[in-house]
Coordinates of C-alpha atoms (C1' of nucleotides) in Angstrom, one line a residue:
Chain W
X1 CA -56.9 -317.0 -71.0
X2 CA -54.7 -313.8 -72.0
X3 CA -54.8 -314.2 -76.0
X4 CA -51.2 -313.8 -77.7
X5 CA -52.1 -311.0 -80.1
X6 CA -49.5 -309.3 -82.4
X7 CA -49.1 -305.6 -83.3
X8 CA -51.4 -306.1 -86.5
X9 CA -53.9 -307.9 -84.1
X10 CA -54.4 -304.9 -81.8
X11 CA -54.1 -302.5 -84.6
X12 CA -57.4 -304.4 -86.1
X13 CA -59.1 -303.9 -82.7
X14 CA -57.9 -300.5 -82.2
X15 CA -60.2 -299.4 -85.3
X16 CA -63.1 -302.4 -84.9
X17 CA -63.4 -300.6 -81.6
X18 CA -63.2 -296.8 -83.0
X19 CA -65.8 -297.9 -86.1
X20 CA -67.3 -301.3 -86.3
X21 CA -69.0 -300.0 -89.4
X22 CA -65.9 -299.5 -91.9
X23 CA -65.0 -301.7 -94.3
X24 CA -62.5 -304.5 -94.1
X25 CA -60.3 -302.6 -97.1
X26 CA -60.8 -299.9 -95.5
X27 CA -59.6 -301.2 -92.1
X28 CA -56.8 -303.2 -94.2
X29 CA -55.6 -299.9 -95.5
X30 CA -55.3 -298.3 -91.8
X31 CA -53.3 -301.1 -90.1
X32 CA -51.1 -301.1 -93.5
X33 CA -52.1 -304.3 -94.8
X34 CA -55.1 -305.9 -97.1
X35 CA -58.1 -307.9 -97.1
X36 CA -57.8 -311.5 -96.1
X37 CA -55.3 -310.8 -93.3
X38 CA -57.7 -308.9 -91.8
X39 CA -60.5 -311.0 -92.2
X40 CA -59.1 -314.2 -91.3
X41 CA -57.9 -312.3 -87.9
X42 CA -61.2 -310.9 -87.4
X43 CA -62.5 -314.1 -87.5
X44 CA -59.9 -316.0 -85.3
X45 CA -60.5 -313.3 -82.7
X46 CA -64.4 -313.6 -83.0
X47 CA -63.8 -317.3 -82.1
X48 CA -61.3 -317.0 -79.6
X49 CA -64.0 -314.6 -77.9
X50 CA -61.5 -311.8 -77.7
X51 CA -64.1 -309.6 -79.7
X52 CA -67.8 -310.5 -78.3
X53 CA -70.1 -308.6 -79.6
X54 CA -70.7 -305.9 -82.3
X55 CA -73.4 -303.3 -81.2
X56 CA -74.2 -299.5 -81.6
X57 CA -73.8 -297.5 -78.8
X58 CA -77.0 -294.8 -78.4
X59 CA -77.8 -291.5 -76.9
X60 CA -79.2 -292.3 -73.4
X61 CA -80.6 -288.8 -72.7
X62 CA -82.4 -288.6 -76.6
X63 CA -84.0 -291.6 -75.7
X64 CA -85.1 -290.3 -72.4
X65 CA -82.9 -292.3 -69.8
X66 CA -82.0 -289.2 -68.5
X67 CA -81.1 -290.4 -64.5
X68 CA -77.7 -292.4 -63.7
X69 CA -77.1 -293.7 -60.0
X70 CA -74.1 -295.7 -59.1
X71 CA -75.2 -297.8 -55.9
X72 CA -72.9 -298.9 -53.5
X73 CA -74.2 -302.1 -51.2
X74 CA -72.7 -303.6 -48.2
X75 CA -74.3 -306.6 -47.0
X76 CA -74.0 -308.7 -43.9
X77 CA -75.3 -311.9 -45.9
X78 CA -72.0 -313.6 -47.5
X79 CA -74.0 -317.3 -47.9
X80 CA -73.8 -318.6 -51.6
X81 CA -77.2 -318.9 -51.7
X82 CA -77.9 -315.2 -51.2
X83 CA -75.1 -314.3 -53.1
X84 CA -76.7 -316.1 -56.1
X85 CA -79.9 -314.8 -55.2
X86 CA -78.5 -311.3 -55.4
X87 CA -76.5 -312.2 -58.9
X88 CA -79.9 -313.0 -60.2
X89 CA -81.8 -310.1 -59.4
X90 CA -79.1 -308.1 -61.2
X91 CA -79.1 -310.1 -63.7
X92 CA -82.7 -310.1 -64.4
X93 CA -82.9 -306.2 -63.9
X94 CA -82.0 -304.4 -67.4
X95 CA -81.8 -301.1 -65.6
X96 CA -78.6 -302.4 -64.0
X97 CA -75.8 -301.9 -66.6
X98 CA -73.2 -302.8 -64.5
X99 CA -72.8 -304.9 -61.6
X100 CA -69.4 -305.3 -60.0
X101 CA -68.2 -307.3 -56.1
X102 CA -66.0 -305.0 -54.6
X103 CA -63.0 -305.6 -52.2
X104 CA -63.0 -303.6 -49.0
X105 CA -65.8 -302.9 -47.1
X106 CA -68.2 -301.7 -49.5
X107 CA -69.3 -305.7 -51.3
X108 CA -70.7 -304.2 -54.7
X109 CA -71.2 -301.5 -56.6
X110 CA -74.1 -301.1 -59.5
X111 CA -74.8 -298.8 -62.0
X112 CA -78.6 -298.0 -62.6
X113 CA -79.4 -296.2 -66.0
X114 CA -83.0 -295.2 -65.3
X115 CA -86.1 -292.7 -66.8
X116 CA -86.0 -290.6 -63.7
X117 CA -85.8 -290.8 -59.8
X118 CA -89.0 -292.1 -59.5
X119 CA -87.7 -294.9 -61.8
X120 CA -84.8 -295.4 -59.5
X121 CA -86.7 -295.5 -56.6
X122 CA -88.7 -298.1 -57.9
X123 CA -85.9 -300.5 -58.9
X124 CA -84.7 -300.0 -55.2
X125 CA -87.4 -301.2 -53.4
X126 CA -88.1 -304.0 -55.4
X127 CA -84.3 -305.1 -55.5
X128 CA -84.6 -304.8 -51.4
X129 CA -87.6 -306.6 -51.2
X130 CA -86.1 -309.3 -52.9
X131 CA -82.8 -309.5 -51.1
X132 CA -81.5 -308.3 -48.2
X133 CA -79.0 -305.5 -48.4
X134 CA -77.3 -304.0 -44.8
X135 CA -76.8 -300.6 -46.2
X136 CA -77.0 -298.9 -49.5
X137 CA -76.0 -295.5 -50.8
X138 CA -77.2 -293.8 -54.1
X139 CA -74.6 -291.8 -55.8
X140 CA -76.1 -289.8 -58.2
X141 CA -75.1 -288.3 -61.4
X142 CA -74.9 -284.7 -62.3
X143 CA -72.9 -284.8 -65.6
X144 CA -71.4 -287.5 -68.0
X145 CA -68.1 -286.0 -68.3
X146 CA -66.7 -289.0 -69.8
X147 CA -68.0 -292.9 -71.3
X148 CA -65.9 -295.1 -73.6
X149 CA -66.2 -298.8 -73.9
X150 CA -63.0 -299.0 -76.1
X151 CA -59.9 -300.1 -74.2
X152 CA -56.5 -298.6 -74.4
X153 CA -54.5 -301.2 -76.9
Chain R
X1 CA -83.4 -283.1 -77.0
X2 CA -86.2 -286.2 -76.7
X3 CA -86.3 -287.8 -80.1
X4 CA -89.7 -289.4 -80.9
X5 CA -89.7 -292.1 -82.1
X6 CA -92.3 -295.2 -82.5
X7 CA -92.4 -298.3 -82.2
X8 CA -90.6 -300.0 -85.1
X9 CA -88.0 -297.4 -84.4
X10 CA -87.6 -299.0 -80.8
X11 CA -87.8 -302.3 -81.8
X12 CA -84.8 -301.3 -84.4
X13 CA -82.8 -300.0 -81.7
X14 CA -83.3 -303.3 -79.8
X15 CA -81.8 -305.5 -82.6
X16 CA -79.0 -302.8 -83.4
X17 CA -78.2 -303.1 -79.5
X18 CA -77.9 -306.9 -79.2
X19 CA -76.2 -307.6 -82.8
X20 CA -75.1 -304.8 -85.0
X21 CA -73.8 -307.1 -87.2
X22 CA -76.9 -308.6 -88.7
X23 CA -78.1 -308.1 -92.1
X24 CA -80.9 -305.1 -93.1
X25 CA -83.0 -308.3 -93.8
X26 CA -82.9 -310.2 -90.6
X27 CA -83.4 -307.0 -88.1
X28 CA -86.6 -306.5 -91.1
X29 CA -88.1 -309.9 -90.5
X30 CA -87.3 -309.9 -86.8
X31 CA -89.2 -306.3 -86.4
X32 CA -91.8 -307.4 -88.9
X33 CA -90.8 -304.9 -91.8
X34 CA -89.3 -304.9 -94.9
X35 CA -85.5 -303.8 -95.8
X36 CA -86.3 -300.1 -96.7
X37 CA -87.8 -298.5 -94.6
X38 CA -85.8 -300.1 -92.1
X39 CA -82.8 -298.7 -93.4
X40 CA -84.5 -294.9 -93.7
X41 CA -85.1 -295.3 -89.9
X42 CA -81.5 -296.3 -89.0
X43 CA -79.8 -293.7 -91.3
X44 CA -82.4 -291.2 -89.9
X45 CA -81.7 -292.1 -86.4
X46 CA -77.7 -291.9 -87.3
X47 CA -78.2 -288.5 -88.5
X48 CA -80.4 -287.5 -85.6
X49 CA -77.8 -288.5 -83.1
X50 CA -79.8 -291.6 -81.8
X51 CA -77.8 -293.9 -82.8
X52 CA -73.7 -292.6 -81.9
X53 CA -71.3 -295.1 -82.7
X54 CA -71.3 -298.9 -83.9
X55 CA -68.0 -300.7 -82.0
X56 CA -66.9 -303.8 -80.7
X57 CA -67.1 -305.4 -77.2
X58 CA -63.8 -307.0 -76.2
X59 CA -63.0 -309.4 -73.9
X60 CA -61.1 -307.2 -71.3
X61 CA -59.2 -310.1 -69.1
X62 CA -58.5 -312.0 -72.4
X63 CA -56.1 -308.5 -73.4
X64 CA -54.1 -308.5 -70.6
X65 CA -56.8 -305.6 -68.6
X66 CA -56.7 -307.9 -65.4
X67 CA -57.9 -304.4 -62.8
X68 CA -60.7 -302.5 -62.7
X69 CA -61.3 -299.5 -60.3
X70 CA -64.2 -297.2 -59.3
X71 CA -62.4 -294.2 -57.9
X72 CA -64.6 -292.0 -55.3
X73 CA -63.1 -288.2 -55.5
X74 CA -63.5 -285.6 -53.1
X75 CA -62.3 -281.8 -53.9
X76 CA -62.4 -278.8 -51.7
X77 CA -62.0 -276.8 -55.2
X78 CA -64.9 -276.0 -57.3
X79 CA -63.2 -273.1 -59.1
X80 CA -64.3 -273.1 -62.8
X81 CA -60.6 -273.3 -64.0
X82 CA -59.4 -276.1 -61.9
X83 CA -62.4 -278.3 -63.1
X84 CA -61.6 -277.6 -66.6
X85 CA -57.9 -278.7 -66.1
X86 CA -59.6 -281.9 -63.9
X87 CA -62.1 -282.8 -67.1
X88 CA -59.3 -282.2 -69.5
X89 CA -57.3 -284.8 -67.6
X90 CA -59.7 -287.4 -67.4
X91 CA -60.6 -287.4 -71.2
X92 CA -56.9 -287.4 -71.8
X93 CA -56.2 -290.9 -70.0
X94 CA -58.1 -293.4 -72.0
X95 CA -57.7 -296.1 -68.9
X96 CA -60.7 -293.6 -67.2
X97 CA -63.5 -295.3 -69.0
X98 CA -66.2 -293.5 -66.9
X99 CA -66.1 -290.5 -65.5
X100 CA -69.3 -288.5 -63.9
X101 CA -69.8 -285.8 -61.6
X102 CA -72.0 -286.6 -58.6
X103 CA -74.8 -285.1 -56.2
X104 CA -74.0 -284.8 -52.7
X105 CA -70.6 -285.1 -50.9
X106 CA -68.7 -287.3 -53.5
X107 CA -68.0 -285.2 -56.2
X108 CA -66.7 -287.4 -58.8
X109 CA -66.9 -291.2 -59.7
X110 CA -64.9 -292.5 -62.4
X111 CA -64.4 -295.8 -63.7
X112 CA -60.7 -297.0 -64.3
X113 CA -59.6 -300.2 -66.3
X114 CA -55.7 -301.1 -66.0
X115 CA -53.5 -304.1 -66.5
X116 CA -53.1 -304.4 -63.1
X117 CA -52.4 -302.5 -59.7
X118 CA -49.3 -301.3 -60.1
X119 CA -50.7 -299.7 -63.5
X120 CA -53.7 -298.0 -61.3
X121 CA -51.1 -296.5 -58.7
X122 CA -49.5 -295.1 -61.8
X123 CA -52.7 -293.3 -62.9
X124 CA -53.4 -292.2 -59.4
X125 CA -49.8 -290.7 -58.8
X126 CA -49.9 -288.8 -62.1
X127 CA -53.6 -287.5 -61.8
X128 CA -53.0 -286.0 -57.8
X129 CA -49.9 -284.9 -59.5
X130 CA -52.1 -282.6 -62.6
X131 CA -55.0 -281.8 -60.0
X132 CA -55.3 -280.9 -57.0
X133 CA -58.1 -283.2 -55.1
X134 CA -59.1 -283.7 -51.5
X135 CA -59.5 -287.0 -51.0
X136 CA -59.7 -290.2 -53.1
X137 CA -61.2 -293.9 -52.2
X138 CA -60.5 -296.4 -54.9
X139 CA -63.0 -299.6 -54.8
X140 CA -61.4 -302.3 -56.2
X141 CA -63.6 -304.9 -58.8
X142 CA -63.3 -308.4 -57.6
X143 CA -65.8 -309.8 -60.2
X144 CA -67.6 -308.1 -63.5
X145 CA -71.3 -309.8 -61.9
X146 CA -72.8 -308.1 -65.3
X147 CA -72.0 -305.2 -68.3
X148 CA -73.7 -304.4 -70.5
X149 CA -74.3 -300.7 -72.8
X150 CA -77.6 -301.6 -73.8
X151 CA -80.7 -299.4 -72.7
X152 CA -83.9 -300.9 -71.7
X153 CA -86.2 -300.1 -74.2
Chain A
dA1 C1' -94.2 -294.1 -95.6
dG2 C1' -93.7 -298.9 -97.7
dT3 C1' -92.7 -302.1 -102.0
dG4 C1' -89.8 -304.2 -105.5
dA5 C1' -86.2 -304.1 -108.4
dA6 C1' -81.6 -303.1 -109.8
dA7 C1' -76.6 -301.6 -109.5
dG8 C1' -72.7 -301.4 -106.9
dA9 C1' -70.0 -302.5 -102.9
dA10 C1' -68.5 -305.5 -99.5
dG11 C1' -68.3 -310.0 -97.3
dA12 C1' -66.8 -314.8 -97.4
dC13 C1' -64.3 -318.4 -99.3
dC14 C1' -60.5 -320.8 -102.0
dG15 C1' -56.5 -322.3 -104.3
dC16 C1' -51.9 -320.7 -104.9
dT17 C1' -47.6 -319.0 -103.2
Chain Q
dA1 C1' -49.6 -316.5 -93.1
dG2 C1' -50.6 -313.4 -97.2
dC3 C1' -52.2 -312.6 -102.3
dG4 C1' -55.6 -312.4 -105.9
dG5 C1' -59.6 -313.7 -107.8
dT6 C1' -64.5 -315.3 -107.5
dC7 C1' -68.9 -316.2 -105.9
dT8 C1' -72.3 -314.6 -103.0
dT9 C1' -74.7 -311.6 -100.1
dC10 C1' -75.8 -307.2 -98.4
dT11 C1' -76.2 -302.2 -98.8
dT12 C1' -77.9 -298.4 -101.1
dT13 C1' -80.7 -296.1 -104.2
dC14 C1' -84.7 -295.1 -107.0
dA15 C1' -89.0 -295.1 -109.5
dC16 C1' -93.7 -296.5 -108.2
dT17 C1' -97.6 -297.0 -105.1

DNA sequence: AGTGAAAGAAGACCGCT
DNA sequence: AGCGGTCTTCTTTCACT
């Protein structure tokens, strides 16, 4: 699964992630080299599903999603048909940006961008009244000190 | 802080969010407009600060980033100068991909994506070794169940 | 605030090296 | 795998409604 990349590779990806908007001479010009390497890479690594998606990334709190919880679940159901259950709902809830299973004794760990509290609240009983969930704490958050998608190439 | 916006502008937003990459002409037949005033909404919604950054989504495992961590921090010290030195340290180490300060008795959650364990106990060492903290719990990610950066609207 | 046209830029492809 | 050219498509602007 790990893709063999070269230097010129992750150079490419470096700015794709910093501006998805440039242009590929101007992108050529950055890396040091020109227009058809670039695109040809590009395109290899669209294929090869190293780069997934192009999007724009938005001002939560402009748009009024001004509440951010991260939800830590332990469960005492471990039966694959709960467990798909639970996948689903998460799945199915667009609130949930993130959804991760955890190791340790905490099994998962969500991240619920949401209006306000009372939004929260609302996406937790209705995830609980559709599975069942031993114990769940609400972390929530003051301040977005930090939030980049871009990794460190 | 709240722009207004309407309708179209949502529905924008929405294609934007799921393919950035589409042409002024699609996202206008798929909203049910026409190319102009499609484009006066995005660039207005650029300059307004709605719309932050277009980027790329890549295929973490498929470069090599094989760990992800939530980190839990506890701090006895809520001095105005040791949390500038803590922020500065975070948003100088771009494997923190998250980082928020909490309500309640965790005072900081940050999200953490490294090659691979050894490369976590690496950050850990040199961030206790910058800032003094109180106690740390790192969750470990067994499975991505779902990510996404899109907002509900 | 939307329509239609028109110029310029960038994307996508191809044959050659 | 990279270079240069070409065709095509999209972006960006503008005068009009």
């Amino acid at each position: 699964m790990a893709a063999r990349l070269d230097e010129l590779d992750r150079k490419i990806l470096v700015e794709l992630q910093r501006d998805a908007g440039q242009s590929l001479d101007e992108i050529a010009r950055r890396v040091g080299s020109s227009k058809t390497p670039v695109w040809n890479r590009v395109k290899k690594m669209r294929e090869g599903g190293v780069i997934r998606q192009q999007t724009v990334l938005l001002d939560a709190e402009a748009l009024g999603f001004e509440a951010c919880f991260f939800v830590l679940i332990r469960t005492s159901e471990h039966e694959a048909e709960w467990q798909a259950a639970f996948l689903q709902a998460l799945r199915d809830r667009p609130e949930v940006q993130e959804a991760h299973r955890l190791a340790g004794d905490i099994d998962y760990i969500l991240k619920v961008r949401v209006r306000n509290a009372r939004a929260y609240d609302a996406f937790y009983q209705a995830l609980i009244s559709e599975v069942k969930v031993h114990n769940v704490t609400a972390l929530l958050s003051m301040e977005e000190i930090k939030s980049t998608v871009a990794l460190p190439l």
